[in-house]
Structures are given as C-alpha cells and as structure tokens.
PDB file of C-alpha atoms in Angstrom:
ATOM      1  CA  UNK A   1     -10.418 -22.400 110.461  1.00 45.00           C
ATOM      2  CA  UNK A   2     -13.153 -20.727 112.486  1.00 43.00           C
ATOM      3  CA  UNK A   3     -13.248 -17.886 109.668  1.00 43.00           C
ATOM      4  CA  UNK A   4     -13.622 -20.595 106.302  1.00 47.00           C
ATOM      5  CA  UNK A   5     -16.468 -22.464 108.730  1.00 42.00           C
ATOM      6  CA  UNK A   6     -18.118 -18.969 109.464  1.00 40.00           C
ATOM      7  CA  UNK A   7     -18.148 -17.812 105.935  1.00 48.00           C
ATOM      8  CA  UNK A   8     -19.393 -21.187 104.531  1.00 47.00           C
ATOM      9  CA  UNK A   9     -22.364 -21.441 106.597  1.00 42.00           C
ATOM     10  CA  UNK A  10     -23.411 -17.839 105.565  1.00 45.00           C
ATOM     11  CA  UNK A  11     -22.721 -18.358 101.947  1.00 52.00           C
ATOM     12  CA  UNK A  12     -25.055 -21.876 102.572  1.00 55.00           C
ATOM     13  CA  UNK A  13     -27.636 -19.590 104.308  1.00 55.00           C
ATOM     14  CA  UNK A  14     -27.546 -17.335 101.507  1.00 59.00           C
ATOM     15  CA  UNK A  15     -28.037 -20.286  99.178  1.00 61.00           C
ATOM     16  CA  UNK A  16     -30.592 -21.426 100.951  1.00 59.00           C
ATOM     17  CA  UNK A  17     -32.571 -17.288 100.687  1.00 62.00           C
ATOM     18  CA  UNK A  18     -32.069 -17.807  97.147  1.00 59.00           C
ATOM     19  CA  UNK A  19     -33.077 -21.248  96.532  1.00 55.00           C
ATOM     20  CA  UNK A  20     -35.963 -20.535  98.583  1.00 55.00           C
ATOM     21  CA  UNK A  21     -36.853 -17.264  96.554  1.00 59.00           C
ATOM     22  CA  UNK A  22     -36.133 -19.338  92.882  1.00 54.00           C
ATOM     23  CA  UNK A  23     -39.094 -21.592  94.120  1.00 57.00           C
ATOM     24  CA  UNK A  24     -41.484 -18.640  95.482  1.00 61.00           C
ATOM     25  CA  UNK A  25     -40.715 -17.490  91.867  1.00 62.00           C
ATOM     26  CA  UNK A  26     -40.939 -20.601  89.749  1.00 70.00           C
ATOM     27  CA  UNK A  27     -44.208 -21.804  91.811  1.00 72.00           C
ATOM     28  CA  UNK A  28     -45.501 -18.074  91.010  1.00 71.00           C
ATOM     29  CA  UNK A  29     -44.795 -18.440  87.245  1.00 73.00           C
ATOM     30  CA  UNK A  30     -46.652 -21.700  87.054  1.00 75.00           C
ATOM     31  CA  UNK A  31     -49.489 -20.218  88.681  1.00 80.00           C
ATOM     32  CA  UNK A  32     -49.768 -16.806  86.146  1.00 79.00           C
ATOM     33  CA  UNK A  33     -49.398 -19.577  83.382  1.00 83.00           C
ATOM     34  CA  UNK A  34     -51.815 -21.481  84.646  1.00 85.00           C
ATOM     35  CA  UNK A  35     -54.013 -18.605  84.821  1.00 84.00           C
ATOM     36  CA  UNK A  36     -52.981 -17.633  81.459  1.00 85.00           C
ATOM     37  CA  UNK A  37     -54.601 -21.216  80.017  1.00 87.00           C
ATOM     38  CA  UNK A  38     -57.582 -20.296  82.332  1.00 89.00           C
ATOM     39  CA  UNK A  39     -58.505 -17.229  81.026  1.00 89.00           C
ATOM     40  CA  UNK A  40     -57.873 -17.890  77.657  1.00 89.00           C
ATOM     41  CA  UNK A  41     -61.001 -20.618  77.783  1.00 91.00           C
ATOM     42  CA  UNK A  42     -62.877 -17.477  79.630  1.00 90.00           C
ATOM     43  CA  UNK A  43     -66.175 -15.849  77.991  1.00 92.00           C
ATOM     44  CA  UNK A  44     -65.854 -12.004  77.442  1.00 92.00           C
ATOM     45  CA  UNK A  45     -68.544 -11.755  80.381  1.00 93.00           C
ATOM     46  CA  UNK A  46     -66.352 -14.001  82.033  1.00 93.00           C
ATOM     47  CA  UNK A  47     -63.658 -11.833  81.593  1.00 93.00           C
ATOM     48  CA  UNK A  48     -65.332  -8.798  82.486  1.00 94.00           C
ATOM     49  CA  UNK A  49     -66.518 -10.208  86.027  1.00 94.00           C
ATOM     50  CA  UNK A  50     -62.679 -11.302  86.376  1.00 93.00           C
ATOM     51  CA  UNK A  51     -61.312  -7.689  86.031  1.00 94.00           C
ATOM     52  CA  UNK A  52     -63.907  -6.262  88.221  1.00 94.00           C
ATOM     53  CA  UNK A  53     -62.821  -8.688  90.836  1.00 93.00           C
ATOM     54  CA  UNK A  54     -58.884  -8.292  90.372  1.00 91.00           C
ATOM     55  CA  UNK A  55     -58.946  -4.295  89.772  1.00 91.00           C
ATOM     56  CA  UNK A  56     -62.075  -3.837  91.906  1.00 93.00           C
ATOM     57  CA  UNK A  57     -64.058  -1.386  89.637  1.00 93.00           C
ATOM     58  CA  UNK A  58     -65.629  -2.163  85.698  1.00 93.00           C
ATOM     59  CA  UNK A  59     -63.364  -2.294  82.880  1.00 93.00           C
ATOM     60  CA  UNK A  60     -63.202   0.542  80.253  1.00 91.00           C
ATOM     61  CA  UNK A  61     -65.969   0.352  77.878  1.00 88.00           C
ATOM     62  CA  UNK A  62     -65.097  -1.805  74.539  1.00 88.00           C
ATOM     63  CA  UNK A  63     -62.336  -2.874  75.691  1.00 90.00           C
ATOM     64  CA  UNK A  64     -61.401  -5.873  73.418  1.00 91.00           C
ATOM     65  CA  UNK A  65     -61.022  -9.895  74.515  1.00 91.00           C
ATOM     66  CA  UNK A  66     -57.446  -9.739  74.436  1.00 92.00           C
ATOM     67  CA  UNK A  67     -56.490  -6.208  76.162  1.00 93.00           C
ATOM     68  CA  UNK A  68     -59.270  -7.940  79.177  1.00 92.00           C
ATOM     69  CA  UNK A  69     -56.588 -10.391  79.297  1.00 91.00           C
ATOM     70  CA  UNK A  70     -53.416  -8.735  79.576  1.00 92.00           C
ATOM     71  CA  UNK A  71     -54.922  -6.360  82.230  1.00 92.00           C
ATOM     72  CA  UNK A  72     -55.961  -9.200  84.074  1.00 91.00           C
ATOM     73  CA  UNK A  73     -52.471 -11.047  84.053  1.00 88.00           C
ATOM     74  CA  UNK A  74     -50.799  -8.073  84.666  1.00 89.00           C
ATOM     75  CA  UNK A  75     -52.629  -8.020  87.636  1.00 90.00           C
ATOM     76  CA  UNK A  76     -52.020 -11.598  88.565  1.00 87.00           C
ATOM     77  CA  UNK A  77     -48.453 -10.684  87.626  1.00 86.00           C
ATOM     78  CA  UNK A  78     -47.928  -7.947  89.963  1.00 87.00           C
ATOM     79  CA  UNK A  79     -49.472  -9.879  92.653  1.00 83.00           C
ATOM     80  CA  UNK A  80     -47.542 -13.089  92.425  1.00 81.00           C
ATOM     81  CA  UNK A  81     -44.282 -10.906  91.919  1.00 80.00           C
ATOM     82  CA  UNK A  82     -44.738  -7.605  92.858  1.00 83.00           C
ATOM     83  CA  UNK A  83     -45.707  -4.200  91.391  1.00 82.00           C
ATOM     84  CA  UNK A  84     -43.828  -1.610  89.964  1.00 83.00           C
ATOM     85  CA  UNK A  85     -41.177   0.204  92.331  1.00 86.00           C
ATOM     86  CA  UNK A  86     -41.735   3.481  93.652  1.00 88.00           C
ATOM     87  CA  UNK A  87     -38.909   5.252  91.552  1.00 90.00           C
ATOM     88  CA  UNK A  88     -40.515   3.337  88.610  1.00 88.00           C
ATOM     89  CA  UNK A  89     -44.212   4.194  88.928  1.00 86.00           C
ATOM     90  CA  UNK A  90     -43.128   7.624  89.474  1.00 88.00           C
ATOM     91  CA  UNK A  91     -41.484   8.134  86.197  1.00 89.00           C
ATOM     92  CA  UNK A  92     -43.784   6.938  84.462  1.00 87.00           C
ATOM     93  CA  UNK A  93     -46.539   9.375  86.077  1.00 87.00           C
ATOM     94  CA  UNK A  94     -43.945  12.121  85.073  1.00 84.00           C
ATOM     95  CA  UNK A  95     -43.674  10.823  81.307  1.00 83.00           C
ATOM     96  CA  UNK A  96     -47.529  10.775  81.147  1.00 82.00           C
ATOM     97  CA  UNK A  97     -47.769  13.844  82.370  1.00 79.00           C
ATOM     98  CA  UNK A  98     -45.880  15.523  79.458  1.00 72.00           C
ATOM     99  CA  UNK A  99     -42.930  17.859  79.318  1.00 64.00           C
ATOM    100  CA  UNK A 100     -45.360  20.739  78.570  1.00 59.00           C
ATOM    101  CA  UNK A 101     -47.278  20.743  82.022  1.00 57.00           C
ATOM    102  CA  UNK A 102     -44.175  20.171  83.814  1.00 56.00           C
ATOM    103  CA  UNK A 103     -42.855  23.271  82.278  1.00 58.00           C
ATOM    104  CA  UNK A 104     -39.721  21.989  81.060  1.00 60.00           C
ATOM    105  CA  UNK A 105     -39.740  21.645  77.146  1.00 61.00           C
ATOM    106  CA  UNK A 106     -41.405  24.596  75.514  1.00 66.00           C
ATOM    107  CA  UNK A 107     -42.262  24.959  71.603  1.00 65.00           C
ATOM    108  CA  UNK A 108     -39.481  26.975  70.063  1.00 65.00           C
ATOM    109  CA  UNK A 109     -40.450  30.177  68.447  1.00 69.00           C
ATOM    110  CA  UNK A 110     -41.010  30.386  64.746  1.00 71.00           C
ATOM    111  CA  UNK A 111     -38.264  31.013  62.655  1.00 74.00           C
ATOM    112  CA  UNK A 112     -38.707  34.618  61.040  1.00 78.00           C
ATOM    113  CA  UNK A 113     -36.204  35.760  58.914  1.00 82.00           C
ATOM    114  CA  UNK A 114     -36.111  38.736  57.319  1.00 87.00           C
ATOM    115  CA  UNK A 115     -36.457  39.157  53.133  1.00 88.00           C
ATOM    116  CA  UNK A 116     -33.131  39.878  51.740  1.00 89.00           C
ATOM    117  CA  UNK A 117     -31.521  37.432  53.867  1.00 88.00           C
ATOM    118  CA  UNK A 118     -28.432  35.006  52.097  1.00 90.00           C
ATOM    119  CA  UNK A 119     -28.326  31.665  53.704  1.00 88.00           C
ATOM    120  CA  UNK A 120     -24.980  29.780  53.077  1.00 89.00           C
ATOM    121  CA  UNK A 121     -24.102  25.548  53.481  1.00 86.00           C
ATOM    122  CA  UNK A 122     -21.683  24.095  52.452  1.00 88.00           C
ATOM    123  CA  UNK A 123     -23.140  20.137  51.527  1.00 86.00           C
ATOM    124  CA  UNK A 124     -20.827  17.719  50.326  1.00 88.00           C
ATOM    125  CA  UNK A 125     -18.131  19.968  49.336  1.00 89.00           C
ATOM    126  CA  UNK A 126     -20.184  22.063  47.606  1.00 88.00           C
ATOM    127  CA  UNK A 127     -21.372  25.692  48.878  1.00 90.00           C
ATOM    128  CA  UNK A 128     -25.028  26.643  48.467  1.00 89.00           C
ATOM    129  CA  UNK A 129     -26.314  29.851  48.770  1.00 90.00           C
ATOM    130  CA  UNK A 130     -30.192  30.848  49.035  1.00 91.00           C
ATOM    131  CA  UNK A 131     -32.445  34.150  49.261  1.00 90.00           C
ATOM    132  CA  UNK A 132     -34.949  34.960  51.485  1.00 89.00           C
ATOM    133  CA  UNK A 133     -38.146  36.796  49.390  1.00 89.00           C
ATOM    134  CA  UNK A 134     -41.179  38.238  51.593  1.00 87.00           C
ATOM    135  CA  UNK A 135     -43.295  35.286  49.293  1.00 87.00           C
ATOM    136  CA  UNK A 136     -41.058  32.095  49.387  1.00 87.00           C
ATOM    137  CA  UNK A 137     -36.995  31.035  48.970  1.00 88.00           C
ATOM    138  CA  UNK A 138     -34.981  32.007  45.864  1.00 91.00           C
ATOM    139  CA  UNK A 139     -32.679  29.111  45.171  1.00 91.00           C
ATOM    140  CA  UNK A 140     -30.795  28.830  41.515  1.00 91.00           C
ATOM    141  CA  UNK A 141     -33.016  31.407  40.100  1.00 89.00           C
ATOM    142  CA  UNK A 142     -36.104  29.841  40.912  1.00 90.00           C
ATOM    143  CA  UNK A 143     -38.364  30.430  43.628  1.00 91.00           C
ATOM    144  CA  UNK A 144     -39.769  27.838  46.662  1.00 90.00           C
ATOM    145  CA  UNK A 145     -42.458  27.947  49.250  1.00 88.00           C
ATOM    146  CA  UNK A 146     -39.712  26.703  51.972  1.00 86.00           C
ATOM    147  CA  UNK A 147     -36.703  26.041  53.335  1.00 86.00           C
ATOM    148  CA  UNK A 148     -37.451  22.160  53.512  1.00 88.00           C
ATOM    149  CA  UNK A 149     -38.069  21.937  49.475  1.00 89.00           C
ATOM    150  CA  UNK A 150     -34.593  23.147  48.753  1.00 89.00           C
ATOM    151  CA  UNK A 151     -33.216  20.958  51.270  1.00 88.00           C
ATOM    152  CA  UNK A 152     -34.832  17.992  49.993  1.00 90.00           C
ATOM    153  CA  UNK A 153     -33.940  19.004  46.592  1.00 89.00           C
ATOM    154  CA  UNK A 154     -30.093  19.849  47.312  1.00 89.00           C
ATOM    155  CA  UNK A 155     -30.065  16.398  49.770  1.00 88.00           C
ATOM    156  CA  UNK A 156     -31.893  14.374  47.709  1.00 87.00           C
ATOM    157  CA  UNK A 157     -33.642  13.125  51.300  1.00 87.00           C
ATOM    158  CA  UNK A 158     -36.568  15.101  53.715  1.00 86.00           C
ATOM    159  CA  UNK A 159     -34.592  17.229  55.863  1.00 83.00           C
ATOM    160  CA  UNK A 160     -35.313  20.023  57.955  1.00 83.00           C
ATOM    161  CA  UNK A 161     -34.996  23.231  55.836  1.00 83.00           C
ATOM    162  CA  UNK A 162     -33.820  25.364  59.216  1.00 84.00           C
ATOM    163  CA  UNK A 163     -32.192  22.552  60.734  1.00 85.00           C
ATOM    164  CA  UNK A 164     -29.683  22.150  57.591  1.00 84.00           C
ATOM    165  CA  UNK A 165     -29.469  25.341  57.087  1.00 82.00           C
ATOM    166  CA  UNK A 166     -28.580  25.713  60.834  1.00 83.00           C
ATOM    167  CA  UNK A 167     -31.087  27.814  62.162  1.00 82.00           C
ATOM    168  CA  UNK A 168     -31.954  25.379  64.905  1.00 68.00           C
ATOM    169  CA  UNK A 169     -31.577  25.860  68.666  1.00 56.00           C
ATOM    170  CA  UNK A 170     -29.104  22.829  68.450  1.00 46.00           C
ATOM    171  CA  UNK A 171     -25.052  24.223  67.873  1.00 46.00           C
ATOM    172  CA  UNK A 172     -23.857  23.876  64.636  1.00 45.00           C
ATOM    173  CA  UNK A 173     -21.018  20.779  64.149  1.00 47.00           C
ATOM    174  CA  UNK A 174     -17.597  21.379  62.519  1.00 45.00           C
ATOM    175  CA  UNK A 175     -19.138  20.123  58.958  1.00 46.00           C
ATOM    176  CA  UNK A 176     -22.025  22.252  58.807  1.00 43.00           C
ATOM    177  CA  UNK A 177     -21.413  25.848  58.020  1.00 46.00           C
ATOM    178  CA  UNK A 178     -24.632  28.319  57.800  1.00 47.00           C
ATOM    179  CA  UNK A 179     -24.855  31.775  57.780  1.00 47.00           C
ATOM    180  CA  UNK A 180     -27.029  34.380  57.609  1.00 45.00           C
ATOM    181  CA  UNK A 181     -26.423  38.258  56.178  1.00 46.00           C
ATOM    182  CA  UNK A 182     -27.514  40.896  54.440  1.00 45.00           C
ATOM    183  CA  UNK A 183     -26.659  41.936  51.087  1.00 43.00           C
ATOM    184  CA  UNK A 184     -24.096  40.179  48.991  1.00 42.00           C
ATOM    185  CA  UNK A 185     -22.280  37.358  51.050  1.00 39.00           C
TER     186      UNK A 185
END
C-alpha cells in the first residue's frame, strides 16, 4: 500500500514537471506569435534596428524584408525555447564545411579507357556491345562523342554512360553485366 501511494505521488510530481513545462511552452509560443504580428507591422529600418539588437551586430547587406524577419524570430525562437543542441550545431558546422576539406570524399579519377576496348550490357534482355575509338564510341556502326549518348539512346532516358556501362566505383548488381576486353569479345 505504501509502494501504490509512493509511486502515485511521483507519477503526480511528474505531472505536475510536465504540466508546468506545457505552460513555459505554450506561454512561449504566444509570445514568438505575438512577436510574429509585431514585426510584421515593422518598417525595414525598424527591422534592421531589431536584428542589431537581438544578434548584436548589423544585418547582411540587402538582406530582404522577409529573410529580416525570419532571422529575427529565429532568434526570439531560440530564446523562448532554446537553441540548437551541441551534437546538432556541430553537424551542421561539419556539413558546411564540405566533404572536400574534411578529406573524406575525393573526386574520382577520370575514366580513361583505352581505344580498342569492347564494352558489353546486357539491358532488358538484350546484349549490347560498344567500341572504344581514340575520337569517340562506335555503337551499331556509327560513331558518338560519349558513353552517355549511347546510353540515352539504348535507355531511352539520361543515364550515366560509365555508370551503365559499369565502370563506376559502385559494385556491379546481379542484373547489370559490363565488361571490358580487348579484341573480339
């Protein structure tokens, strides 16, 4: 009997945290609305002197009415609720920063192939076979300036010429099957 009595006055306490939070909230919403319908009846000056105040240095230069606005409610927002969380801000600072100074994506070389060489994919059931010249792609007796034209023309759709013909970093699946050779093939 002790126990139930125990546990219901904690779960009431709880209750209570929450309750109490749900109105910190709801009066914090009204006030970021509030500020919303105050702003909106702002000059641009207005506006301006507003986002020096909140941010506490000038806004960027021609920045329009309505980006003045969403900076400074974000503002409010982050205020009345809270910013971002650590883990948060941080991964964002890592996606701004780009793969390429963080040195983990790097451009993948340039496919070079050599001239003589018989690509083979299979597409719907049919196999098709094309020749690499030194000055373009030999595909049904005529010739193309890349491997993305014959694609397109044997797909019907823009592909990738290497990536349906498989020479892509990525490993081919069971329904694609290039190759590459020498000589007859």
């Amino acid at each position: 009997m002790l126990w139930n009595y125990l546990g219901k006055l904690t779960q009431t306490r709880r209750n209570k945290r929450a309750a109490l939070k749900l109105m910190r909230n709801n009066k914090a919403a009204i006030d970021v609305a509030q500020a919303l319908v105050r702003l909106s009846e702002m000059t641009t000056f207005e506006l301006r002197g507003e986002w020096r105040r909140l941010h506490r240095m000038p806004p960027p230069m021609r920045l329009s009415r309505d980006l003045l606005i969403r900076g400074i409610i974000y503002q409010l927002q982050k205020r009345a609720y809270g910013g971002l969380s650590k883990a948060a801000a941080r991964t964002l600072e890592q996606a701004a920063a780009g793969p390429l100074s963080r040195g983990v994506a790097k451009p993948a070389p340039p496919i070079s192939l050599r001239p003589g060489t018989r690509l083979v994919r299979e597409w719907r059931g049919v196999t098709y076979t094309v020749l690499i010249h030194a000055d373009g792609i030999e595909w049904r007796g005529q010739r193309y300036r890349s491997l993305s034209v014959v694609a397109r023309k044997i797909t019907g759709a823009r592909w990738s010429g290497p990536r349906f013909f498989g020479l892509g970093q990525r490993p081919l699946d069971s329904t694609s099957t290039a190759r590459t050779g020498h000589g007859q093939g």
